[in-house]
Amino acid sequence: MADNNELTPEQTEALLAVRREIDRLDGEILERLAARARCALRVGEIKKGPLYRPEREAQVLRNIAEKNPGPLSTEGVQRIFREIMSWCLGLEQPLKVAYLGPQGTYSESAASKHFGGAPELQPQQTIDDVFHAVEAGATAYGVVPVENSTEGAVGRTLDLFMSRKVSVCGEVSLRIRQNFMTHAADLSQVKRIYSHAQSLSQCNDWLAHHAHGIPRLPVSSNAEAARLAAEDKESAAIAGERAAHHFGLPILFANIEDDPNNTTRFLVIARHDSGPSGKDKTSVAFSALNKPGAVHSLLQPFADEGVSMTKFESRPSRTGLWEYVFYVDIEGHREDPAVARALKALGEHAAFLKVLGSYPVAAI
Amino acid sequence: MADNNELTPEQTEALLAVRREIDRLDGEILERLAARARCALRVGEIKKGPLYRPEREAQVLRNIAEKNPGPLSTEGVQRIFREIMSWCLGLEQPLKVAYLGPQGTYSESAASKHFGGAPELQPQQTIDDVFHAVEAGATAYGVVPVENSTEGAVGRTLDLFMSRKVSVCGEVSLRIRQNFMTHAADLSQVKRIYSHAQSLSQCNDWLAHHAHGIPRLPVSSNAEAARLAAEDKESAAIAGERAAHHFGLPILFANIEDDPNNTTRFLVIARHDSGPSGKDKTSVAFSALNKPGAVHSLLQPFADEGVSMTKFESRPSRTGLWEYVFYVDIEGHREDPAVARALKALGEHAAFLKVLGSYPVAAI
């Protein structure tokens, strides 16, 4: 690599000057990183408790995004500060985070995105195991899929909140890309399409336009779909790029999801929720008597207090005491006066209410 | 999470003061990151070539390690600067890096460790595919295992250097931990031990002391060993933690490798090698006639010039022209006068010589 030799002496001098400037800046950054780390240790001395504060990290990341003058991308500066906070936090002892394994899954990507590179990430075999690790204190935090995921039974995550003493203290969004992969040379040779039901529905428009009439077969996961398609030249799978590589399946059409902003959402769980960050969500679960209009009237306090719902989902109750459990995400922190009043009113009328936690809206 | 409420007003004030100080430092870091990114763009304007310079990155990382005043660990500050350089480098367009997949392997960890979070990592199915991606220009860089690996045929990596037009431009070392995993309740119930031959030899002392007389069965990979052990209560596997989690195998004994500094080495390949960084290695391949003393006399120039060898390996030649090809790593850069003289002398006497590349000694 002799590329410097192709430069004129003036260019070489200019290059050296820029590199000296970079070295000077790096020295200044290093000094400030050290000062920042000493501050983190001081916080630990004052608080004598866990250093990790989800609301504080979210505030720092939002602040960085707002003040970023460029030319680095917002993602770039946020990832760099994510790493800085990660190592400052790990000064006293490394944070332990359980996630739905195996390694290489979206859940692992979500854990890294949220916690940076310093923590010890511990893959678990099931969502139940992640909850157990956190509840038993084996890890301080856990990361589990909760919406729109192709990695496992997401309803299970909601059910577990009913029986386990853990709270939601954060959320993570990951962008998900879907691809159409097959050994067939073109679409006309494809006789069936395998995928997780979630992925099939995420590509509904594309399938209706391009693969009308080809049977769609839902299977347990996208990885399983790719495995099946890899064995048979008349089959195709819809799955992520990693599955294509893993099973050696050529991608015939990339990024076929209907919504280009298609994301999978994960929750960060702990034995406590998060303090207010200024831009928060609160997740609650409640049950209602099976009576027409019962749910609607239970939600009335949110409307009265001007609290927006961002998600509403019902699940059959597993205890038999009620017919359904409702999972609702609302904007705001449970300590915000309007939210607190609405939750109090809901609690007085619902057969059962559990506040799963308040946490910062995903900052990166 | 009401932990702030347990603080005295004085403590709360002290905490707020520290956080204001952190915010101030973050602002200063952000300004310098922006200035650093503008410098990176200037370098691109001057050079009009690829921005990535392995020797320059290695120098920055060594410099950071040397100047780090604490309390952050050397690893911590290096990882943070790794991330800073990664995003500065990706300013114009994201770097593409091929590696031996699937996701979740050590090769992926090595690629992340070397290139940080900004590049687009592309898993490949075989080592051949990684070489092909780099040679064909589909990716600028590739990461392949070369020593002591349990992930694939490492000899294949050496062979491919003979036929492909790629150079070595970097190396990565990863610490590898081996574990004894089984469904058996204790060692007395274990009738056979599966593992990759490399891993078995890495745990030789431990096996001799604790598992004397239990048959050891080499299999194609540690993942395969764990899969076999998971199916049978009388079998055990030696493998990494990820395999234990993936196959649900309890770890009976952790970290059983004989050498606690056991590492796997990976090479970074590109269409060019690296400039001198001040602390470099050079990899060469050469062939010798099958004549007693031939190899020894070929290596004489290294001794004469005071150039140290750090690795010596022979492989049967695949072309039939020579009996053996020798792979040698030496200390120093091919542009260092003593190294250049030694290589010239070697080239004059060897039947064949290929300088695979000079590159910085792994900095992190």
XYZ file of C-alpha atoms in Angstrom:
728
model
C 0.000 0.000 0.000
C 2.125 2.806 -1.289
C -0.635 5.364 -1.689
C 1.294 8.075 0.158
C 3.979 7.824 -2.497
C 1.544 9.046 -5.121
C 1.015 12.326 -3.267
C 2.919 15.525 -4.019
C 5.170 16.818 -1.212
C 2.542 19.538 -0.524
C -0.207 16.938 -0.219
C 1.939 14.813 2.070
C 2.581 17.820 4.292
C -1.130 18.684 4.336
C -1.936 15.097 5.292
C 0.560 15.116 8.146
C -0.880 18.407 9.411
C -4.399 16.969 9.474
C -3.146 13.868 11.288
C -1.418 16.023 13.911
C -4.695 17.854 14.388
C -6.525 14.512 14.825
C -3.944 13.415 17.414
C -4.410 16.684 19.309
C -8.206 16.247 19.285
C -7.875 12.615 20.401
C -5.748 13.749 23.351
C -8.436 16.250 24.333
C -11.181 13.649 23.965
C -9.177 11.189 26.071
C -8.744 13.746 28.878
C -12.460 14.422 28.906
C -13.309 10.715 28.864
C -11.143 10.298 31.964
C -12.849 13.250 33.662
C -16.231 11.822 32.715
C -15.301 8.427 34.172
C -14.220 10.099 37.426
C -17.636 11.800 37.506
C -19.314 8.410 37.054
C -17.363 7.075 40.044
C -18.449 10.110 42.082
C -22.096 9.402 41.193
C -21.561 5.877 42.503
C -20.135 7.191 45.784
C -23.031 9.566 46.323
C -25.769 7.131 45.399
C -24.321 3.913 46.796
C -26.788 2.164 44.518
C -26.902 0.947 40.927
C -25.241 3.399 38.566
C -27.411 2.556 35.578
C -30.239 5.028 35.155
C -32.204 4.395 31.963
C -33.824 7.837 32.079
C -30.477 9.573 32.434
C -28.942 7.653 29.505
C -31.948 8.457 27.332
C -31.573 12.149 28.197
C -27.868 12.137 27.321
C -28.527 10.415 23.973
C -31.339 12.826 23.060
C -29.194 15.754 24.033
C -26.333 14.498 21.865
C -28.657 14.040 18.888
C -29.989 17.561 19.305
C -26.603 19.226 19.660
C -24.748 17.174 17.030
C -23.290 19.744 14.594
C -22.354 17.076 11.964
C -20.703 15.854 9.818
C -21.053 12.633 11.847
C -24.516 11.124 11.552
C -26.874 11.213 14.520
C -26.612 7.435 14.665
C -22.824 7.676 14.690
C -22.571 10.130 17.598
C -25.249 8.281 19.547
C -23.421 4.977 19.101
C -20.139 6.561 20.201
C -21.767 8.002 23.343
C -23.581 4.715 23.874
C -20.092 3.131 24.053
C -18.745 5.877 26.326
C -21.610 5.446 28.796
C -21.304 1.684 28.571
C -17.670 1.716 29.743
C -18.210 4.419 32.362
C -21.040 2.314 33.784
C -18.889 -0.814 33.816
C -16.143 0.910 35.855
C -17.048 -0.746 39.120
C -18.306 -4.042 37.804
C -19.558 -5.210 34.418
C -23.288 -5.065 33.959
C -24.930 -8.428 33.195
C -27.712 -8.580 30.628
C -29.757 -11.674 29.730
C -31.379 -11.913 26.301
C -33.288 -14.402 24.186
C -30.488 -16.346 22.487
C -28.805 -17.882 20.691
C -26.088 -15.430 19.776
C -26.636 -13.750 16.454
C -30.347 -13.113 16.950
C -32.146 -9.796 16.757
C -32.497 -9.895 20.559
C -28.725 -9.814 20.877
C -28.542 -6.882 18.472
C -31.188 -5.125 20.569
C -29.214 -5.745 23.789
C -26.019 -4.355 22.216
C -27.871 -1.384 20.804
C -29.296 -0.540 24.222
C -26.351 -1.321 26.492
C -23.237 -0.877 24.286
C -20.177 -3.095 24.285
C -19.125 -3.245 27.942
C -21.823 -5.472 29.520
C -21.624 -9.214 29.711
C -24.443 -10.452 27.464
C -25.887 -13.796 28.510
C -27.955 -15.704 25.941
C -30.941 -17.593 27.370
C -32.865 -20.393 25.734
C -36.388 -19.111 26.300
C -38.183 -15.889 27.161
C -39.075 -17.538 30.488
C -35.360 -17.975 31.208
C -34.725 -14.273 30.583
C -37.452 -13.335 33.075
C -36.094 -15.858 35.548
C -32.516 -14.564 35.267
C -33.706 -11.045 36.061
C -36.153 -12.008 38.813
C -33.553 -14.220 40.518
C -30.911 -11.495 40.267
C -28.550 -13.565 38.085
C -28.512 -10.593 35.708
C -29.517 -7.006 36.430
C -31.307 -6.632 33.102
C -33.010 -8.647 30.417
C -34.012 -7.987 26.804
C -37.106 -9.693 25.361
C -39.035 -9.251 22.093
C -42.512 -7.850 22.584
C -43.952 -6.762 19.253
C -43.802 -7.734 15.656
C -41.082 -10.249 16.267
C -40.236 -13.311 14.221
C -38.070 -14.840 16.895
C -40.491 -16.346 19.297
C -43.859 -16.286 20.979
C -44.181 -12.660 21.886
C -47.472 -13.241 23.670
C -45.390 -15.216 26.122
C -43.552 -12.028 27.070
C -46.835 -10.346 27.966
C -48.081 -13.377 29.912
C -44.888 -13.520 31.952
C -45.366 -9.988 33.234
C -48.477 -11.249 35.025
C -46.634 -13.859 37.081
C -43.095 -12.497 37.447
C -41.873 -9.701 39.698
C -40.066 -7.716 37.045
C -40.660 -4.256 35.596
C -40.156 -2.668 32.217
C -37.340 -0.117 32.396
C -36.684 0.473 28.697
C -37.596 -0.258 25.094
C -35.505 -0.854 21.974
C -36.580 -0.653 18.345
C -34.737 -2.477 15.605
C -35.349 -1.986 11.921
C -36.189 -5.314 10.277
C -35.691 -6.095 6.598
C -37.465 -8.974 4.863
C -36.128 -10.772 1.800
C -37.488 -13.297 -0.647
C -34.981 -16.142 -0.969
C -35.008 -19.307 -3.035
C -32.889 -21.620 -5.141
C -35.458 -21.245 -7.932
C -34.261 -19.175 -10.891
C -37.399 -17.037 -10.933
C -40.819 -16.635 -9.342
C -42.601 -18.830 -11.863
C -40.790 -21.878 -10.473
C -41.789 -21.225 -6.860
C -44.605 -23.496 -5.672
C -44.762 -22.444 -1.986
C -43.526 -19.714 0.307
C -42.512 -20.409 3.911
C -42.189 -17.794 6.640
C -43.236 -16.876 10.153
C -46.815 -15.592 10.139
C -45.595 -12.152 11.268
C -43.249 -11.886 8.301
C -45.911 -13.047 5.845
C -48.225 -10.324 7.067
C -45.422 -7.750 6.893
C -45.008 -8.495 3.200
C -48.664 -8.763 2.330
C -48.747 -6.080 -0.376
C -45.637 -7.332 -2.059
C -46.951 -10.910 -2.016
C -50.338 -9.839 -3.386
C -48.687 -8.020 -6.303
C -45.826 -10.348 -7.136
C -46.694 -13.788 -5.800
C -50.451 -13.900 -6.188
C -51.732 -17.477 -6.007
C -48.581 -19.056 -4.580
C -49.479 -20.803 -1.298
C -48.025 -19.190 1.835
C -47.142 -21.603 4.617
C -46.594 -20.154 8.096
C -43.853 -21.930 10.097
C -42.397 -21.485 13.578
C -39.627 -19.035 12.656
C -37.986 -17.389 9.680
C -34.887 -19.486 10.258
C -37.020 -22.623 9.942
C -38.560 -21.208 6.744
C -35.126 -20.676 5.229
C -34.056 -24.164 6.254
C -37.080 -25.682 4.488
C -36.577 -23.568 1.366
C -32.897 -24.522 1.232
C -33.881 -28.177 0.875
C -36.231 -27.776 -2.059
C -35.818 -25.834 -5.296
C -39.564 -25.233 -5.633
C -39.836 -23.490 -2.276
C -39.012 -19.959 -1.203
C -38.674 -18.334 2.206
C -39.188 -14.830 3.501
C -36.554 -14.080 6.102
C -33.691 -11.807 7.105
C -30.363 -11.595 5.336
C -28.608 -13.629 8.026
C -30.870 -16.610 7.282
C -30.077 -16.358 3.571
C -26.363 -16.457 4.303
C -26.699 -19.169 6.886
C -28.589 -21.538 4.602
C -26.896 -20.481 1.377
C -30.122 -19.248 -0.194
C -29.848 -16.625 -2.936
C -31.935 -13.508 -2.293
C -34.196 -13.054 -5.322
C -35.884 -9.873 -4.024
C -34.546 -7.749 -1.166
C -36.413 -5.476 1.270
C -39.895 -6.601 0.322
C -41.591 -5.475 3.535
C -44.637 -3.269 2.907
C -43.607 -0.669 5.466
C -40.018 0.455 4.944
C -39.974 1.569 8.577
C -40.851 -1.923 9.754
C -39.365 -2.404 13.214
C -39.346 -5.034 15.919
C -39.764 -3.798 19.451
C -38.007 -5.214 22.494
C -38.467 -4.444 26.173
C -35.682 -4.075 28.703
C -36.705 -5.647 31.998
C -35.278 -5.247 35.504
C -36.357 -5.457 39.122
C -37.293 -1.756 38.976
C -38.607 0.604 36.330
C -37.082 3.929 35.255
C -37.360 7.456 36.635
C -38.886 10.200 34.454
C -36.724 11.272 31.475
C -39.076 13.896 30.032
C -40.210 11.663 27.157
C -41.543 8.419 28.551
C -44.017 5.629 28.104
C -45.839 3.532 30.691
C -46.977 -0.058 30.136
C -49.906 -1.418 32.133
C -51.896 -4.639 32.207
C -55.478 -4.803 33.457
C -58.480 -7.054 33.321
C -62.102 -6.248 32.772
C -65.356 -8.006 33.444
C -66.842 -9.512 30.332
C -69.602 -6.979 29.949
C -70.301 -4.887 26.830
C -68.620 -1.519 27.055
C -66.607 -2.505 30.131
C -63.217 -1.950 28.494
C -64.324 1.239 26.838
C -65.447 2.755 30.131
C -62.241 1.620 31.863
C -60.206 3.557 29.308
C -62.289 6.698 29.829
C -59.873 8.178 32.454
C -57.064 8.274 29.862
C -59.265 10.292 27.503
C -60.377 12.555 30.363
C -56.784 13.293 31.364
C -55.529 13.768 27.800
C -53.201 10.753 28.034
C -52.554 9.099 24.631
C -52.502 5.350 24.160
C -49.757 4.095 21.840
C -50.660 0.412 21.986
C -53.640 -1.698 22.961
C -53.590 -5.467 22.976
C -55.761 -8.152 24.528
C -54.750 -11.650 25.568
C -56.859 -14.498 26.906
C -56.292 -14.666 30.651
C -54.296 -17.675 31.771
C -55.560 -17.684 35.351
C -59.235 -18.225 34.647
C -60.202 -15.410 36.971
C -60.934 -13.031 34.112
C -61.607 -13.631 30.493
C -59.079 -11.219 29.089
C -56.042 -9.262 30.106
C -55.447 -5.989 28.301
C -51.988 -4.585 27.672
C -51.854 -0.868 27.127
C -48.937 1.481 26.495
C -49.548 5.140 27.235
C -47.479 8.263 26.717
C -45.943 9.764 29.825
C -44.430 8.583 33.111
C -46.482 7.119 35.948
C -45.279 10.018 38.108
C -46.674 12.630 35.698
C -49.785 14.071 37.430
C -52.219 13.383 34.568
C -50.927 9.823 34.116
C -51.032 9.224 37.876
C -54.649 10.396 38.064
C -55.692 8.278 35.075
C -53.990 5.178 36.504
C -55.621 5.757 39.899
C -59.065 5.952 38.272
C -58.344 2.834 36.193
C -57.191 0.967 39.299
C -60.397 1.773 41.114
C -62.592 0.279 38.409
C -60.588 -2.547 36.854
C -60.841 -6.031 38.362
C -57.044 -6.065 38.331
C -54.328 -3.535 37.438
C -50.568 -3.967 37.221
C -48.291 -1.120 36.211
C -45.520 -2.930 34.337
C -43.271 0.099 34.389
C -42.461 3.571 33.110
C -39.429 4.021 30.852
C -37.844 6.387 28.319
C -39.039 6.250 24.719
C -36.217 4.569 22.722
C -33.581 7.268 22.165
C -31.461 5.688 19.402
C -37.298 3.466 40.854
C -37.349 6.103 43.529
C -33.711 5.905 44.554
C -33.188 9.660 44.344
C -35.821 10.069 47.071
C -33.616 8.228 49.519
C -30.877 10.845 49.189
C -30.492 13.826 51.505
C -30.978 17.248 49.899
C -27.169 17.721 50.033
C -26.603 14.433 48.226
C -29.201 15.314 45.626
C -27.492 18.657 45.024
C -24.096 16.950 44.750
C -25.542 14.462 42.258
C -27.005 17.233 40.136
C -23.665 19.057 40.164
C -21.827 15.937 38.936
C -24.415 15.433 36.211
C -24.021 19.039 35.060
C -20.280 18.422 34.884
C -20.878 15.277 32.802
C -23.132 17.240 30.437
C -20.459 19.910 30.051
C -17.805 17.271 29.292
C -20.129 15.555 26.815
C -20.602 18.862 25.006
C -16.830 19.278 24.766
C -16.384 15.699 23.545
C -19.118 16.208 20.945
C -17.417 19.355 19.595
C -14.124 17.514 19.269
C -15.780 14.522 17.608
C -17.220 16.895 15.000
C -13.812 18.510 14.470
C -12.236 15.064 14.185
C -14.826 14.021 11.594
C -14.116 17.163 9.564
C -10.411 16.228 9.671
C -11.306 12.756 8.374
C -13.153 14.331 5.455
C -10.120 16.546 4.736
C -7.899 13.447 4.656
C -10.284 11.998 2.060
C -10.047 15.153 -0.078
C -6.257 15.152 -0.001
C -5.819 11.433 -0.650
C -8.707 10.799 -3.034
C -8.236 7.151 -2.100
C -9.490 4.779 0.566
C -9.640 6.430 3.978
C -8.963 3.252 5.942
C -5.314 2.926 6.923
C -4.684 -0.057 9.185
C -1.279 1.272 10.298
C -2.739 4.644 11.241
C -5.569 3.075 13.276
C -3.101 0.827 15.088
C -0.964 3.864 15.941
C -3.956 5.774 17.293
C -5.056 2.815 19.441
C -1.554 2.266 20.856
C -1.226 5.954 21.548
C -4.543 5.987 23.397
C -3.515 2.984 25.489
C -0.253 4.663 26.407
C -1.766 8.019 27.325
C -4.865 6.693 29.104
C -4.796 8.237 32.579
C -7.574 5.981 33.936
C -9.926 5.279 35.603
C -11.335 3.789 32.382
C -9.663 0.514 31.443
C -7.331 0.367 28.453
C -9.842 -1.913 26.780
C -12.593 0.604 27.464
C -10.825 3.631 25.950
C -9.610 1.572 23.001
C -13.126 0.330 22.303
C -14.484 3.875 22.494
C -11.834 5.143 20.051
C -12.410 2.074 17.910
C -16.027 3.271 17.624
C -15.006 6.876 16.971
C -12.681 5.865 14.129
C -15.291 3.471 12.800
C -17.873 6.238 12.344
C -15.361 8.789 11.050
C -14.285 6.244 8.457
C -17.888 5.545 7.442
C -18.587 9.238 6.790
C -18.402 8.987 3.027
C -19.709 5.484 2.594
C -19.996 2.491 4.918
C -17.096 0.068 4.803
C -18.059 -3.489 3.791
C -16.412 -6.401 5.573
C -16.901 -10.093 4.733
C -16.351 -12.712 7.430
C -16.751 -16.442 7.946
C -20.386 -16.688 9.088
C -22.914 -17.447 10.305
C -23.634 -14.535 12.599
C -22.698 -15.189 16.186
C -19.362 -16.841 15.433
C -15.955 -15.851 16.709
C -15.136 -14.522 13.230
C -17.949 -12.004 13.587
C -16.636 -10.968 17.007
C -13.189 -10.545 15.462
C -14.584 -8.376 12.644
C -16.408 -6.146 15.150
C -13.377 -5.935 17.373
C -11.215 -4.802 14.464
C -13.619 -2.520 12.585
C -16.075 -1.225 15.223
C -19.817 -0.794 14.773
C -20.129 1.309 11.604
C -19.185 -1.162 8.834
C -21.622 -3.437 7.081
C -20.586 -6.957 8.123
C -21.377 -9.621 5.516
C -21.362 -13.250 6.686
C -20.030 -15.728 4.117
C -20.535 -19.471 4.092
C -16.951 -20.540 3.575
C -13.433 -19.165 3.874
C -13.251 -19.390 0.057
C -16.263 -17.075 -0.170
C -14.554 -14.504 2.066
C -11.486 -14.501 -0.197
C -13.695 -14.279 -3.250
C -15.690 -11.328 -1.869
C -12.456 -9.407 -1.266
C -10.750 -10.384 -4.519
C -13.844 -9.510 -6.564
C -14.227 -6.194 -4.753
C -17.668 -7.025 -3.331
C -16.244 -6.048 0.064
C -13.123 -4.000 0.789
C -12.038 -6.292 3.640
C -12.418 -9.810 4.892
C -11.815 -11.537 8.233
C -10.714 -15.203 8.303
C -9.463 -17.499 11.090
C -5.843 -18.512 10.701
C -4.590 -20.134 13.896
C -5.903 -22.211 16.711
C -9.456 -21.901 15.528
C -12.338 -24.233 16.158
C -14.503 -22.737 13.469
C -13.191 -24.190 10.298
C -10.318 -25.545 8.294
C -7.663 -22.990 8.996
C -5.209 -24.675 6.632
C -7.655 -23.635 3.927
C -6.934 -19.996 4.745
C -3.220 -20.548 4.137
C -3.847 -22.461 0.910
C -6.071 -19.709 -0.459
C -3.307 -17.128 -0.157
C -1.413 -19.112 -2.786
C -4.118 -18.832 -5.433
C -5.935 -15.579 -4.633
C -4.783 -12.020 -5.244
C -5.362 -10.728 -1.744
C -3.005 -9.441 0.930
C -2.940 -9.532 4.694
C -3.509 -6.023 6.079
C -4.201 -6.800 9.736
C -4.527 -9.392 12.477
C -7.007 -9.820 15.336
C -6.619 -11.905 18.474
C -9.609 -13.140 20.430
C -9.427 -14.786 23.813
C -11.104 -18.197 23.712
C -12.569 -19.986 26.712
C -13.275 -23.720 26.721
C -15.904 -25.388 28.895
C -16.827 -28.951 29.753
C -20.561 -29.390 29.209
C -22.846 -32.354 29.673
C -26.250 -33.484 30.894
C -24.481 -36.027 33.109
C -24.583 -35.231 36.823
C -20.857 -35.792 37.264
C -17.735 -36.945 35.454
C -18.125 -40.590 36.447
C -21.196 -40.855 34.215
C -19.448 -39.480 31.134
C -18.512 -42.186 28.614
C -17.150 -40.011 25.773
C -16.042 -36.460 25.128
C -16.671 -34.712 21.819
C -14.864 -31.644 20.585
C -12.915 -30.155 17.692
C -9.378 -31.547 17.670
C -7.999 -28.051 18.346
C -10.086 -27.718 21.479
C -9.177 -31.182 22.718
C -5.504 -30.318 22.431
C -6.084 -26.961 24.149
C -7.462 -28.795 27.187
C -4.949 -31.610 27.236
C -3.658 -31.075 30.785
C -7.100 -30.714 32.254
C -8.296 -33.852 30.440
C -5.252 -35.849 31.564
C -5.858 -34.899 35.200
C -9.634 -35.013 35.413
C -10.883 -37.211 32.596
C -8.143 -39.760 32.259
C -9.354 -42.812 30.326
C -12.520 -41.271 28.912
C -12.404 -41.551 25.100
C -12.006 -38.235 23.271
C -13.749 -38.051 19.910
C -12.724 -35.267 17.539
C -15.608 -33.874 15.451
C -15.884 -31.160 12.788
C -16.629 -28.238 15.113
C -17.327 -27.441 18.736
C -20.915 -26.635 17.837
C -21.281 -30.148 16.417
C -19.737 -31.564 19.598
C -22.287 -29.754 21.740
C -25.115 -30.922 19.517
C -24.016 -34.549 19.903
C -23.591 -34.206 23.671
C -27.015 -32.616 23.991
C -28.606 -35.768 22.557
C -27.026 -38.225 24.951
C -26.634 -38.133 28.719
C -23.449 -40.194 28.657
C -21.620 -37.755 26.393
C -19.890 -34.492 27.108
C -18.589 -31.734 24.854
C -15.814 -29.200 25.125
C -16.957 -25.939 23.577
C -17.576 -22.249 24.133
C -20.270 -20.802 26.362
C -22.446 -19.887 23.404
C -22.689 -23.545 22.383
C -23.740 -24.513 25.924
C -26.525 -21.955 25.855
C -27.549 -22.808 22.333
C -27.925 -26.528 23.013
C -29.090 -26.192 26.613
C -26.103 -28.066 28.004
C -25.110 -27.385 31.612
C -21.473 -26.353 32.042
C -19.938 -28.762 34.551
C -16.450 -27.179 34.485
C -15.704 -23.723 33.087
C -12.458 -22.319 31.602
C -10.650 -25.642 31.384
C -8.143 -24.564 28.735
C -4.538 -25.257 29.753
C -3.301 -21.814 28.771
C -5.445 -19.075 30.313
C -4.210 -16.736 27.584
C -5.512 -19.066 24.895
C -6.388 -16.973 21.858
C -7.593 -17.522 18.334
C -5.955 -15.474 15.641
C -7.695 -14.026 12.616
C -6.284 -12.228 9.594
C -7.791 -9.176 7.941
C -7.461 -9.442 4.177
C -7.751 -6.794 1.456
C -6.476 -6.069 -2.035
C -3.492 -4.272 -0.484
C -1.466 -4.652 2.683
C -0.732 -1.987 5.286
C 1.889 0.759 5.523
C 4.419 0.690 8.385
C 2.960 1.486 11.829
C 6.170 1.154 13.848
C 5.212 -2.254 15.277
C 4.429 -4.631 12.459
C 4.515 -8.189 11.253
C 5.025 -9.599 7.778
C 3.590 -12.910 6.548
C 5.318 -14.760 3.725
C 4.867 -18.093 1.969
C 7.695 -19.859 0.213
C 8.592 -23.268 -1.122
C 11.794 -25.230 -0.889
C 13.294 -28.132 -2.757
C 13.019 -31.388 -0.878
C 16.650 -31.566 0.103
C 18.002 -31.949 3.647
C 18.867 -28.571 5.120
C 17.147 -26.674 2.293
C 14.641 -24.931 4.560
C 17.211 -24.202 7.204
C 19.527 -22.480 4.744
C 16.625 -20.508 3.245
C 15.860 -19.082 6.683
C 19.489 -18.059 7.209
C 18.976 -14.474 5.897
C 16.470 -13.795 8.724
C 19.064 -14.831 11.302
C 21.738 -12.803 9.537
C 19.594 -9.668 9.547
C 18.367 -10.111 13.129
C 14.737 -10.550 12.011
C 12.688 -12.681 14.445
C 10.264 -15.331 13.288
C 6.984 -15.456 15.278
C 5.439 -18.378 13.407
C 6.568 -21.186 11.153
C 4.190 -23.632 9.539
C 4.465 -26.093 6.672
C 1.656 -27.316 4.412
C 1.736 -29.909 1.669
C 1.764 -28.070 -1.625
C -1.481 -28.320 -3.578
C 0.050 -27.549 -6.969
C 2.414 -30.490 -7.202
C 5.280 -28.221 -8.230
C 6.867 -28.352 -4.796
C 6.452 -30.751 -1.939
C 5.810 -28.208 0.770
C 4.850 -24.600 1.186
C 6.147 -22.848 4.297
C 4.263 -20.068 6.017
C 6.368 -17.761 8.110
C 5.480 -14.668 10.144
C 8.339 -12.334 10.942
C 8.618 -9.207 13.064
C 8.836 -5.931 11.178
C 7.470 -4.362 7.999
C 8.581 -5.396 4.514
C 9.776 -1.807 4.007
C 12.100 -1.991 7.050
C 15.643 -2.219 5.607
C 16.655 -5.406 7.461
C 13.389 -7.142 6.560
C 13.659 -5.993 2.940
C 17.207 -7.367 2.688
C 16.234 -10.696 4.258
C 13.230 -11.071 1.954
C 15.354 -10.239 -1.071
C 17.863 -12.947 -0.114
C 15.069 -15.443 0.536
C 13.489 -14.634 -2.826
C 16.760 -15.299 -4.630
C 17.097 -18.789 -3.220
C 13.553 -20.090 -2.694
C 11.840 -21.904 -5.541
C 8.892 -19.616 -4.918
C 8.220 -16.630 -2.599
C 5.037 -14.678 -1.994
C 4.912 -11.817 0.493
C 1.363 -12.122 1.838
C 1.520 -8.700 3.440
C 2.842 -6.452 6.194
C 0.433 -5.239 8.873
C 0.312 -3.780 12.388
C 0.561 -6.146 15.353
C -2.954 -6.348 16.848
C -3.398 -3.173 18.907
C -6.462 -4.063 21.026
